[in-house]
Amino acid sequence: MKKYVIRKVDGNGIDWDKLEKAEIDTYSWMDNAYRPRVCAALCYDAKAIYIRFWSFEKEIRGTHKIHNEMVCEDSCVEFFMRPKSSKYFFNFETNVLGTMLLGFGEERENRESVAVDDAFEIVSSVKNAETYQDEMWTISYQIPFAFLKKYYGDLDIVQDGLRANLCKCGDLTKYEHYGMWNPILVDEPDFHVPAYFGEMVFEV
């Protein structure tokens, strides 16, 4: 099981370059040899958890523009997380345009669809996937502790720590691919497998 330390920041701006990167470097289930470099960094303050992804890709797909559509069909990065003391996890799935799919539940089936609102402050470096000519794109957003409290009550998430995974996919991209930070040892593509989440602890 991989481990990542979520650093504490002071709220005066985040220097992402100084944070440790978690590499999404295990690709499974496809034999097309497409293995883009993708990494993520996380930090937190009293208000929220902050996350940024960097995806080094020359060709992207971005078609879904309405939250809670099937963004996994596009160039997509995903964050799965649950407090260690809870069985219930979130899947934050975000395509290259900043469109998010958000679900909550104990397993892949019977998940609750969660409304995505402005509190997440999603920022993408890509405005139009069709005119994209770069070699790398980024997604950043925050997860307010006030939002998490609605689902986990008074659980001290910072003290508890997380079980989590970071993933990259593109079901309908030119080269279908499935990457992850912590390896998932199942036969078919599936990121919703808490048994294979890695460990994330908060710096205090």
mmCIF file with all atom_site columns, C-alpha atoms in Angstrom:
data_model
loop_
_atom_site.group_PDB
_atom_site.id
_atom_site.type_symbol
_atom_site.label_atom_id
_atom_site.label_alt_id
_atom_site.label_comp_id
_atom_site.label_asym_id
_atom_site.label_entity_id
_atom_site.label_seq_id
_atom_site.pdbx_PDB_ins_code
_atom_site.Cartn_x
_atom_site.Cartn_y
_atom_site.Cartn_z
_atom_site.occupancy
_atom_site.B_iso_or_equiv
_atom_site.pdbx_formal_charge
_atom_site.auth_seq_id
_atom_site.auth_comp_id
_atom_site.auth_asym_id
_atom_site.auth_atom_id
_atom_site.pdbx_PDB_model_num
ATOM 1   C CA . MET A 1 1   ? 0.000   0.000  0.000   1.00 0.00 ? 1   MET A CA 1
ATOM 2   C CA . LYS A 1 2   ? 1.387   3.390  -1.005  1.00 0.00 ? 2   LYS A CA 1
ATOM 3   C CA . LYS A 1 3   ? 1.406   6.286  1.458   1.00 0.00 ? 3   LYS A CA 1
ATOM 4   C CA . TYR A 1 4   ? 1.143   10.045 0.900   1.00 0.00 ? 4   TYR A CA 1
ATOM 5   C CA . VAL A 1 5   ? 1.439   12.911 3.392   1.00 0.00 ? 5   VAL A CA 1
ATOM 6   C CA . ILE A 1 6   ? -1.054  15.761 2.876   1.00 0.00 ? 6   ILE A CA 1
ATOM 7   C CA . ARG A 1 7   ? 0.892   18.857 3.884   1.00 0.00 ? 7   ARG A CA 1
ATOM 8   C CA . LYS A 1 8   ? -0.611  21.669 5.955   1.00 0.00 ? 8   LYS A CA 1
ATOM 9   C CA . VAL A 1 9   ? -0.626  25.127 4.334   1.00 0.00 ? 9   VAL A CA 1
ATOM 10  C CA . ASP A 1 10  ? -1.333  28.540 5.831   1.00 0.00 ? 10  ASP A CA 1
ATOM 11  C CA . GLY A 1 11  ? -3.932  29.824 3.384   1.00 0.00 ? 11  GLY A CA 1
ATOM 12  C CA . ASN A 1 12  ? -1.708  32.490 1.832   1.00 0.00 ? 12  ASN A CA 1
ATOM 13  C CA . GLY A 1 13  ? -1.533  30.715 -1.501  1.00 0.00 ? 13  GLY A CA 1
ATOM 14  C CA . ILE A 1 14  ? -0.362  27.252 -2.442  1.00 0.00 ? 14  ILE A CA 1
ATOM 15  C CA . ASP A 1 15  ? 3.072   26.670 -3.982  1.00 0.00 ? 15  ASP A CA 1
ATOM 16  C CA . TRP A 1 16  ? 2.253   23.454 -5.802  1.00 0.00 ? 16  TRP A CA 1
ATOM 17  C CA . ASP A 1 17  ? 5.837   23.051 -6.989  1.00 0.00 ? 17  ASP A CA 1
ATOM 18  C CA . LYS A 1 18  ? 7.000   22.508 -3.413  1.00 0.00 ? 18  LYS A CA 1
ATOM 19  C CA . LEU A 1 19  ? 4.547   19.725 -2.665  1.00 0.00 ? 19  LEU A CA 1
ATOM 20  C CA . GLU A 1 20  ? 5.342   16.055 -3.079  1.00 0.00 ? 20  GLU A CA 1
ATOM 21  C CA . LYS A 1 21  ? 3.777   14.544 -6.187  1.00 0.00 ? 21  LYS A CA 1
ATOM 22  C CA . ALA A 1 22  ? 1.924   11.255 -6.139  1.00 0.00 ? 22  ALA A CA 1
ATOM 23  C CA . GLU A 1 23  ? 2.583   9.531  -9.458  1.00 0.00 ? 23  GLU A CA 1
ATOM 24  C CA . ILE A 1 24  ? -0.249  7.734  -11.224 1.00 0.00 ? 24  ILE A CA 1
ATOM 25  C CA . ASP A 1 25  ? 2.140   5.222  -12.731 1.00 0.00 ? 25  ASP A CA 1
ATOM 26  C CA . THR A 1 26  ? 0.368   1.859  -12.756 1.00 0.00 ? 26  THR A CA 1
ATOM 27  C CA . TYR A 1 27  ? -1.641  1.184  -15.925 1.00 0.00 ? 27  TYR A CA 1
ATOM 28  C CA . SER A 1 28  ? -3.802  -1.904 -16.200 1.00 0.00 ? 28  SER A CA 1
ATOM 29  C CA . TRP A 1 29  ? -6.384  -3.715 -18.314 1.00 0.00 ? 29  TRP A CA 1
ATOM 30  C CA . MET A 1 30  ? -5.384  -2.348 -21.767 1.00 0.00 ? 30  MET A CA 1
ATOM 31  C CA . ASP A 1 31  ? -2.553  -3.436 -24.095 1.00 0.00 ? 31  ASP A CA 1
ATOM 32  C CA . ASN A 1 32  ? -2.331  -0.307 -26.265 1.00 0.00 ? 32  ASN A CA 1
ATOM 33  C CA . ALA A 1 33  ? 0.866   0.940  -24.534 1.00 0.00 ? 33  ALA A CA 1
ATOM 34  C CA . TYR A 1 34  ? -0.659  4.376  -23.828 1.00 0.00 ? 34  TYR A CA 1
ATOM 35  C CA . ARG A 1 35  ? 0.896   5.455  -20.530 1.00 0.00 ? 35  ARG A CA 1
ATOM 36  C CA . PRO A 1 36  ? 0.747   9.241  -20.092 1.00 0.00 ? 36  PRO A CA 1
ATOM 37  C CA . ARG A 1 37  ? 2.607   10.686 -17.134 1.00 0.00 ? 37  ARG A CA 1
ATOM 38  C CA . VAL A 1 38  ? 0.057   11.901 -14.586 1.00 0.00 ? 38  VAL A CA 1
ATOM 39  C CA . CYS A 1 39  ? 0.679   13.110 -11.052 1.00 0.00 ? 39  CYS A CA 1
ATOM 40  C CA . ALA A 1 40  ? -1.210  14.833 -8.262  1.00 0.00 ? 40  ALA A CA 1
ATOM 41  C CA . ALA A 1 41  ? -0.512  16.813 -5.112  1.00 0.00 ? 41  ALA A CA 1
ATOM 42  C CA . LEU A 1 42  ? -2.671  17.471 -2.076  1.00 0.00 ? 42  LEU A CA 1
ATOM 43  C CA . CYS A 1 43  ? -2.560  19.888 0.848   1.00 0.00 ? 43  CYS A CA 1
ATOM 44  C CA . TYR A 1 44  ? -4.995  21.289 3.401   1.00 0.00 ? 44  TYR A CA 1
ATOM 45  C CA . ASP A 1 45  ? -5.807  24.098 5.807   1.00 0.00 ? 45  ASP A CA 1
ATOM 46  C CA . ALA A 1 46  ? -8.592  24.679 8.321   1.00 0.00 ? 46  ALA A CA 1
ATOM 47  C CA . LYS A 1 47  ? -11.091 25.213 5.512   1.00 0.00 ? 47  LYS A CA 1
ATOM 48  C CA . ALA A 1 48  ? -10.538 22.489 2.932   1.00 0.00 ? 48  ALA A CA 1
ATOM 49  C CA . ILE A 1 49  ? -8.476  19.815 1.244   1.00 0.00 ? 49  ILE A CA 1
ATOM 50  C CA . TYR A 1 50  ? -6.886  21.047 -1.987  1.00 0.00 ? 50  TYR A CA 1
ATOM 51  C CA . ILE A 1 51  ? -5.877  18.863 -4.914  1.00 0.00 ? 51  ILE A CA 1
ATOM 52  C CA . ARG A 1 52  ? -4.213  19.420 -8.264  1.00 0.00 ? 52  ARG A CA 1
ATOM 53  C CA . PHE A 1 53  ? -3.582  16.990 -11.120 1.00 0.00 ? 53  PHE A CA 1
ATOM 54  C CA . TRP A 1 54  ? -1.045  17.340 -13.942 1.00 0.00 ? 54  TRP A CA 1
ATOM 55  C CA . SER A 1 55  ? -1.640  15.205 -17.040 1.00 0.00 ? 55  SER A CA 1
ATOM 56  C CA . PHE A 1 56  ? 0.982   15.157 -19.778 1.00 0.00 ? 56  PHE A CA 1
ATOM 57  C CA . GLU A 1 57  ? -1.018  14.460 -22.927 1.00 0.00 ? 57  GLU A CA 1
ATOM 58  C CA . LYS A 1 58  ? -0.830  15.864 -26.448 1.00 0.00 ? 58  LYS A CA 1
ATOM 59  C CA . GLU A 1 59  ? -4.251  14.600 -27.522 1.00 0.00 ? 59  GLU A CA 1
ATOM 60  C CA . ILE A 1 60  ? -7.325  14.977 -25.328 1.00 0.00 ? 60  ILE A CA 1
ATOM 61  C CA . ARG A 1 61  ? -11.058 14.449 -25.414 1.00 0.00 ? 61  ARG A CA 1
ATOM 62  C CA . GLY A 1 62  ? -13.458 16.790 -23.643 1.00 0.00 ? 62  GLY A CA 1
ATOM 63  C CA . THR A 1 63  ? -17.143 16.581 -24.553 1.00 0.00 ? 63  THR A CA 1
ATOM 64  C CA . HIS A 1 64  ? -19.113 16.535 -21.296 1.00 0.00 ? 64  HIS A CA 1
ATOM 65  C CA . LYS A 1 65  ? -19.988 19.995 -19.988 1.00 0.00 ? 65  LYS A CA 1
ATOM 66  C CA . ILE A 1 66  ? -22.746 19.220 -17.475 1.00 0.00 ? 66  ILE A CA 1
ATOM 67  C CA . HIS A 1 67  ? -21.815 18.004 -13.988 1.00 0.00 ? 67  HIS A CA 1
ATOM 68  C CA . ASN A 1 68  ? -22.545 14.356 -13.195 1.00 0.00 ? 68  ASN A CA 1
ATOM 69  C CA . GLU A 1 69  ? -22.416 13.280 -16.830 1.00 0.00 ? 69  GLU A CA 1
ATOM 70  C CA . MET A 1 70  ? -20.106 10.383 -17.763 1.00 0.00 ? 70  MET A CA 1
ATOM 71  C CA . VAL A 1 71  ? -16.867 12.347 -17.629 1.00 0.00 ? 71  VAL A CA 1
ATOM 72  C CA . CYS A 1 72  ? -14.853 9.100  -17.534 1.00 0.00 ? 72  CYS A CA 1
ATOM 73  C CA . GLU A 1 73  ? -15.468 8.866  -21.275 1.00 0.00 ? 73  GLU A CA 1
ATOM 74  C CA . ASP A 1 74  ? -13.282 11.973 -21.728 1.00 0.00 ? 74  ASP A CA 1
ATOM 75  C CA . SER A 1 75  ? -9.702  12.667 -20.654 1.00 0.00 ? 75  SER A CA 1
ATOM 76  C CA . CYS A 1 76  ? -10.375 12.354 -16.941 1.00 0.00 ? 76  CYS A CA 1
ATOM 77  C CA . VAL A 1 77  ? -8.645  12.362 -13.550 1.00 0.00 ? 77  VAL A CA 1
ATOM 78  C CA . GLU A 1 78  ? -10.245 10.897 -10.450 1.00 0.00 ? 78  GLU A CA 1
ATOM 79  C CA . PHE A 1 79  ? -9.869  11.050 -6.672  1.00 0.00 ? 79  PHE A CA 1
ATOM 80  C CA . PHE A 1 80  ? -11.395 8.338  -4.499  1.00 0.00 ? 80  PHE A CA 1
ATOM 81  C CA . MET A 1 81  ? -11.378 8.948  -0.756  1.00 0.00 ? 81  MET A CA 1
ATOM 82  C CA . ARG A 1 82  ? -12.873 7.927  2.564   1.00 0.00 ? 82  ARG A CA 1
ATOM 83  C CA . PRO A 1 83  ? -11.871 8.557  6.178   1.00 0.00 ? 83  PRO A CA 1
ATOM 84  C CA . LYS A 1 84  ? -10.214 5.465  7.632   1.00 0.00 ? 84  LYS A CA 1
ATOM 85  C CA . SER A 1 85  ? -13.063 5.020  10.130  1.00 0.00 ? 85  SER A CA 1
ATOM 86  C CA . SER A 1 86  ? -15.807 5.034  7.489   1.00 0.00 ? 86  SER A CA 1
ATOM 87  C CA . LYS A 1 87  ? -16.861 2.443  4.912   1.00 0.00 ? 87  LYS A CA 1
ATOM 88  C CA . TYR A 1 88  ? -18.340 5.113  2.653   1.00 0.00 ? 88  TYR A CA 1
ATOM 89  C CA . PHE A 1 89  ? -16.231 6.748  -0.039  1.00 0.00 ? 89  PHE A CA 1
ATOM 90  C CA . PHE A 1 90  ? -16.514 9.585  -2.527  1.00 0.00 ? 90  PHE A CA 1
ATOM 91  C CA . ASN A 1 91  ? -15.497 9.423  -6.172  1.00 0.00 ? 91  ASN A CA 1
ATOM 92  C CA . PHE A 1 92  ? -14.508 12.848 -7.512  1.00 0.00 ? 92  PHE A CA 1
ATOM 93  C CA . GLU A 1 93  ? -14.184 12.395 -11.302 1.00 0.00 ? 93  GLU A CA 1
ATOM 94  C CA . THR A 1 94  ? -13.195 15.441 -13.352 1.00 0.00 ? 94  THR A CA 1
ATOM 95  C CA . ASN A 1 95  ? -12.705 15.727 -17.096 1.00 0.00 ? 95  ASN A CA 1
ATOM 96  C CA . VAL A 1 96  ? -10.316 18.024 -18.903 1.00 0.00 ? 96  VAL A CA 1
ATOM 97  C CA . LEU A 1 97  ? -12.923 20.817 -19.026 1.00 0.00 ? 97  LEU A CA 1
ATOM 98  C CA . GLY A 1 98  ? -13.506 20.789 -15.268 1.00 0.00 ? 98  GLY A CA 1
ATOM 99  C CA . THR A 1 99  ? -16.816 18.959 -15.446 1.00 0.00 ? 99  THR A CA 1
ATOM 100 C CA . MET A 1 100 ? -17.198 16.760 -12.370 1.00 0.00 ? 100 MET A CA 1
ATOM 101 C CA . LEU A 1 101 ? -19.055 13.558 -11.591 1.00 0.00 ? 101 LEU A CA 1
ATOM 102 C CA . LEU A 1 102 ? -19.458 13.037 -7.852  1.00 0.00 ? 102 LEU A CA 1
ATOM 103 C CA . GLY A 1 103 ? -20.779 9.965  -6.105  1.00 0.00 ? 103 GLY A CA 1
ATOM 104 C CA . PHE A 1 104 ? -20.962 8.599  -2.554  1.00 0.00 ? 104 PHE A CA 1
ATOM 105 C CA . GLY A 1 105 ? -21.500 5.108  -1.208  1.00 0.00 ? 105 GLY A CA 1
ATOM 106 C CA . GLU A 1 106 ? -19.996 1.928  0.202   1.00 0.00 ? 106 GLU A CA 1
ATOM 107 C CA . GLU A 1 107 ? -19.376 0.134  -3.105  1.00 0.00 ? 107 GLU A CA 1
ATOM 108 C CA . ARG A 1 108 ? -19.652 0.614  -6.859  1.00 0.00 ? 108 ARG A CA 1
ATOM 109 C CA . GLU A 1 109 ? -23.349 -0.232 -6.937  1.00 0.00 ? 109 GLU A CA 1
ATOM 110 C CA . ASN A 1 110 ? -26.138 1.873  -5.418  1.00 0.00 ? 110 ASN A CA 1
ATOM 111 C CA . ARG A 1 111 ? -24.100 5.053  -5.214  1.00 0.00 ? 111 ARG A CA 1
ATOM 112 C CA . GLU A 1 112 ? -25.686 8.385  -4.317  1.00 0.00 ? 112 GLU A CA 1
ATOM 113 C CA . SER A 1 113 ? -25.258 11.071 -6.961  1.00 0.00 ? 113 SER A CA 1
ATOM 114 C CA . VAL A 1 114 ? -24.057 14.247 -5.233  1.00 0.00 ? 114 VAL A CA 1
ATOM 115 C CA . ALA A 1 115 ? -24.688 17.747 -6.571  1.00 0.00 ? 115 ALA A CA 1
ATOM 116 C CA . VAL A 1 116 ? -21.587 19.664 -7.649  1.00 0.00 ? 116 VAL A CA 1
ATOM 117 C CA . ASP A 1 117 ? -21.608 23.310 -6.632  1.00 0.00 ? 117 ASP A CA 1
ATOM 118 C CA . ASP A 1 118 ? -19.340 26.342 -6.684  1.00 0.00 ? 118 ASP A CA 1
ATOM 119 C CA . ALA A 1 119 ? -17.810 25.461 -3.306  1.00 0.00 ? 119 ALA A CA 1
ATOM 120 C CA . PHE A 1 120 ? -15.382 23.100 -5.050  1.00 0.00 ? 120 PHE A CA 1
ATOM 121 C CA . GLU A 1 121 ? -13.874 25.983 -7.065  1.00 0.00 ? 121 GLU A CA 1
ATOM 122 C CA . ILE A 1 122 ? -12.885 23.734 -9.970  1.00 0.00 ? 122 ILE A CA 1
ATOM 123 C CA . VAL A 1 123 ? -10.246 25.263 -12.245 1.00 0.00 ? 123 VAL A CA 1
ATOM 124 C CA . SER A 1 124 ? -9.040  23.700 -15.508 1.00 0.00 ? 124 SER A CA 1
ATOM 125 C CA . SER A 1 125 ? -6.204  24.874 -17.716 1.00 0.00 ? 125 SER A CA 1
ATOM 126 C CA . VAL A 1 126 ? -8.251  23.841 -20.778 1.00 0.00 ? 126 VAL A CA 1
ATOM 127 C CA . LYS A 1 127 ? -11.102 25.948 -22.119 1.00 0.00 ? 127 LYS A CA 1
ATOM 128 C CA . ASN A 1 128 ? -11.676 24.123 -25.406 1.00 0.00 ? 128 ASN A CA 1
ATOM 129 C CA . ALA A 1 129 ? -10.548 20.546 -25.968 1.00 0.00 ? 129 ALA A CA 1
ATOM 130 C CA . GLU A 1 130 ? -10.881 20.879 -29.739 1.00 0.00 ? 130 GLU A CA 1
ATOM 131 C CA . THR A 1 131 ? -8.298  23.685 -29.954 1.00 0.00 ? 131 THR A CA 1
ATOM 132 C CA . TYR A 1 132 ? -5.927  22.242 -27.337 1.00 0.00 ? 132 TYR A CA 1
ATOM 133 C CA . GLN A 1 133 ? -2.311  22.293 -28.573 1.00 0.00 ? 133 GLN A CA 1
ATOM 134 C CA . ASP A 1 134 ? -0.367  21.869 -25.343 1.00 0.00 ? 134 ASP A CA 1
ATOM 135 C CA . GLU A 1 135 ? 1.480   18.901 -23.915 1.00 0.00 ? 135 GLU A CA 1
ATOM 136 C CA . MET A 1 136 ? 0.085   19.092 -20.381 1.00 0.00 ? 136 MET A CA 1
ATOM 137 C CA . TRP A 1 137 ? -3.188  20.060 -18.714 1.00 0.00 ? 137 TRP A CA 1
ATOM 138 C CA . THR A 1 138 ? -4.131  20.645 -15.103 1.00 0.00 ? 138 THR A CA 1
ATOM 139 C CA . ILE A 1 139 ? -7.192  20.417 -12.883 1.00 0.00 ? 139 ILE A CA 1
ATOM 140 C CA . SER A 1 140 ? -7.444  21.938 -9.407  1.00 0.00 ? 140 SER A CA 1
ATOM 141 C CA . TYR A 1 141 ? -10.277 21.967 -6.892  1.00 0.00 ? 141 TYR A CA 1
ATOM 142 C CA . GLN A 1 142 ? -10.978 22.010 -3.175  1.00 0.00 ? 142 GLN A CA 1
ATOM 143 C CA . ILE A 1 143 ? -13.073 19.783 -0.931  1.00 0.00 ? 143 ILE A CA 1
ATOM 144 C CA . PRO A 1 144 ? -14.391 21.885 1.972   1.00 0.00 ? 144 PRO A CA 1
ATOM 145 C CA . PHE A 1 145 ? -14.437 20.210 5.377   1.00 0.00 ? 145 PHE A CA 1
ATOM 146 C CA . ALA A 1 146 ? -17.931 21.692 5.809   1.00 0.00 ? 146 ALA A CA 1
ATOM 147 C CA . PHE A 1 147 ? -19.043 19.625 2.812   1.00 0.00 ? 147 PHE A CA 1
ATOM 148 C CA . LEU A 1 148 ? -17.471 16.447 4.207   1.00 0.00 ? 148 LEU A CA 1
ATOM 149 C CA . LYS A 1 149 ? -19.124 17.022 7.576   1.00 0.00 ? 149 LYS A CA 1
ATOM 150 C CA . LYS A 1 150 ? -22.532 16.637 5.944   1.00 0.00 ? 150 LYS A CA 1
ATOM 151 C CA . TYR A 1 151 ? -21.630 13.025 5.155   1.00 0.00 ? 151 TYR A CA 1
ATOM 152 C CA . TYR A 1 152 ? -19.230 12.024 7.926   1.00 0.00 ? 152 TYR A CA 1
ATOM 153 C CA . GLY A 1 153 ? -20.654 14.014 10.838  1.00 0.00 ? 153 GLY A CA 1
ATOM 154 C CA . ASP A 1 154 ? -18.241 15.116 13.558  1.00 0.00 ? 154 ASP A CA 1
ATOM 155 C CA . LEU A 1 155 ? -15.529 12.628 12.583  1.00 0.00 ? 155 LEU A CA 1
ATOM 156 C CA . ASP A 1 156 ? -12.119 14.341 12.812  1.00 0.00 ? 156 ASP A CA 1
ATOM 157 C CA . ILE A 1 157 ? -10.913 13.578 9.304   1.00 0.00 ? 157 ILE A CA 1
ATOM 158 C CA . VAL A 1 158 ? -7.486  15.134 9.844   1.00 0.00 ? 158 VAL A CA 1
ATOM 159 C CA . GLN A 1 159 ? -6.796  12.916 12.857  1.00 0.00 ? 159 GLN A CA 1
ATOM 160 C CA . ASP A 1 160 ? -8.393  9.899  11.204  1.00 0.00 ? 160 ASP A CA 1
ATOM 161 C CA . GLY A 1 161 ? -6.562  10.110 7.880   1.00 0.00 ? 161 GLY A CA 1
ATOM 162 C CA . LEU A 1 162 ? -7.742  8.792  4.550   1.00 0.00 ? 162 LEU A CA 1
ATOM 163 C CA . ARG A 1 163 ? -7.845  5.695  2.447   1.00 0.00 ? 163 ARG A CA 1
ATOM 164 C CA . ALA A 1 164 ? -7.687  6.968  -1.117  1.00 0.00 ? 164 ALA A CA 1
ATOM 165 C CA . ASN A 1 165 ? -6.665  6.446  -4.716  1.00 0.00 ? 165 ASN A CA 1
ATOM 166 C CA . LEU A 1 166 ? -5.774  8.728  -7.610  1.00 0.00 ? 166 LEU A CA 1
ATOM 167 C CA . CYS A 1 167 ? -6.711  7.591  -11.083 1.00 0.00 ? 167 CYS A CA 1
ATOM 168 C CA . LYS A 1 168 ? -6.525  8.549  -14.757 1.00 0.00 ? 168 LYS A CA 1
ATOM 169 C CA . CYS A 1 169 ? -8.770  7.262  -17.517 1.00 0.00 ? 169 CYS A CA 1
ATOM 170 C CA . GLY A 1 170 ? -10.300 7.941  -20.884 1.00 0.00 ? 170 GLY A CA 1
ATOM 171 C CA . ASP A 1 171 ? -12.892 5.362  -21.864 1.00 0.00 ? 171 ASP A CA 1
ATOM 172 C CA . LEU A 1 172 ? -13.623 6.896  -25.277 1.00 0.00 ? 172 LEU A CA 1
ATOM 173 C CA . THR A 1 173 ? -10.346 8.694  -25.937 1.00 0.00 ? 173 THR A CA 1
ATOM 174 C CA . LYS A 1 174 ? -8.146  7.757  -28.881 1.00 0.00 ? 174 LYS A CA 1
ATOM 175 C CA . TYR A 1 175 ? -6.310  5.287  -26.663 1.00 0.00 ? 175 TYR A CA 1
ATOM 176 C CA . GLU A 1 176 ? -8.484  3.849  -23.920 1.00 0.00 ? 176 GLU A CA 1
ATOM 177 C CA . HIS A 1 177 ? -6.468  3.808  -20.707 1.00 0.00 ? 177 HIS A CA 1
ATOM 178 C CA . TYR A 1 178 ? -6.723  3.214  -16.959 1.00 0.00 ? 178 TYR A CA 1
ATOM 179 C CA . GLY A 1 179 ? -4.002  4.469  -14.624 1.00 0.00 ? 179 GLY A CA 1
ATOM 180 C CA . MET A 1 180 ? -3.805  4.539  -10.839 1.00 0.00 ? 180 MET A CA 1
ATOM 181 C CA . TRP A 1 181 ? -1.568  5.583  -7.956  1.00 0.00 ? 181 TRP A CA 1
ATOM 182 C CA . ASN A 1 182 ? -2.228  2.504  -5.841  1.00 0.00 ? 182 ASN A CA 1
ATOM 183 C CA . PRO A 1 183 ? -2.481  -0.686 -7.960  1.00 0.00 ? 183 PRO A CA 1
ATOM 184 C CA . ILE A 1 184 ? -5.893  -2.351 -8.225  1.00 0.00 ? 184 ILE A CA 1
ATOM 185 C CA . LEU A 1 185 ? -5.649  -6.110 -8.666  1.00 0.00 ? 185 LEU A CA 1
ATOM 186 C CA . VAL A 1 186 ? -8.922  -7.034 -10.322 1.00 0.00 ? 186 VAL A CA 1
ATOM 187 C CA . ASP A 1 187 ? -9.576  -8.513 -13.762 1.00 0.00 ? 187 ASP A CA 1
ATOM 188 C CA . GLU A 1 188 ? -11.772 -5.800 -15.289 1.00 0.00 ? 188 GLU A CA 1
ATOM 189 C CA . PRO A 1 189 ? -11.462 -1.986 -15.279 1.00 0.00 ? 189 PRO A CA 1
ATOM 190 C CA . ASP A 1 190 ? -12.810 -0.768 -11.936 1.00 0.00 ? 190 ASP A CA 1
ATOM 191 C CA . PHE A 1 191 ? -11.545 2.047  -9.707  1.00 0.00 ? 191 PHE A CA 1
ATOM 192 C CA . HIS A 1 192 ? -14.353 1.645  -7.145  1.00 0.00 ? 192 HIS A CA 1
ATOM 193 C CA . VAL A 1 193 ? -12.442 -0.918 -5.082  1.00 0.00 ? 193 VAL A CA 1
ATOM 194 C CA . PRO A 1 194 ? -11.732 0.400  -1.563  1.00 0.00 ? 194 PRO A CA 1
ATOM 195 C CA . ALA A 1 195 ? -9.717  -2.685 -0.677  1.00 0.00 ? 195 ALA A CA 1
ATOM 196 C CA . TYR A 1 196 ? -6.958  -1.294 -2.911  1.00 0.00 ? 196 TYR A CA 1
ATOM 197 C CA . PHE A 1 197 ? -6.987  2.309  -1.720  1.00 0.00 ? 197 PHE A CA 1
ATOM 198 C CA . GLY A 1 198 ? -3.652  3.665  -0.512  1.00 0.00 ? 198 GLY A CA 1
ATOM 199 C CA . GLU A 1 199 ? -3.054  5.594  2.707   1.00 0.00 ? 199 GLU A CA 1
ATOM 200 C CA . MET A 1 200 ? -3.032  9.370  3.092   1.00 0.00 ? 200 MET A CA 1
ATOM 201 C CA . VAL A 1 201 ? -2.157  11.057 6.372   1.00 0.00 ? 201 VAL A CA 1
ATOM 202 C CA . PHE A 1 202 ? -2.432  14.730 7.281   1.00 0.00 ? 202 PHE A CA 1
ATOM 203 C CA . GLU A 1 203 ? 0.571   16.682 8.494   1.00 0.00 ? 203 GLU A CA 1
ATOM 204 C CA . VAL A 1 204 ? -0.303  18.243 11.864  1.00 0.00 ? 204 VAL A CA 1
#
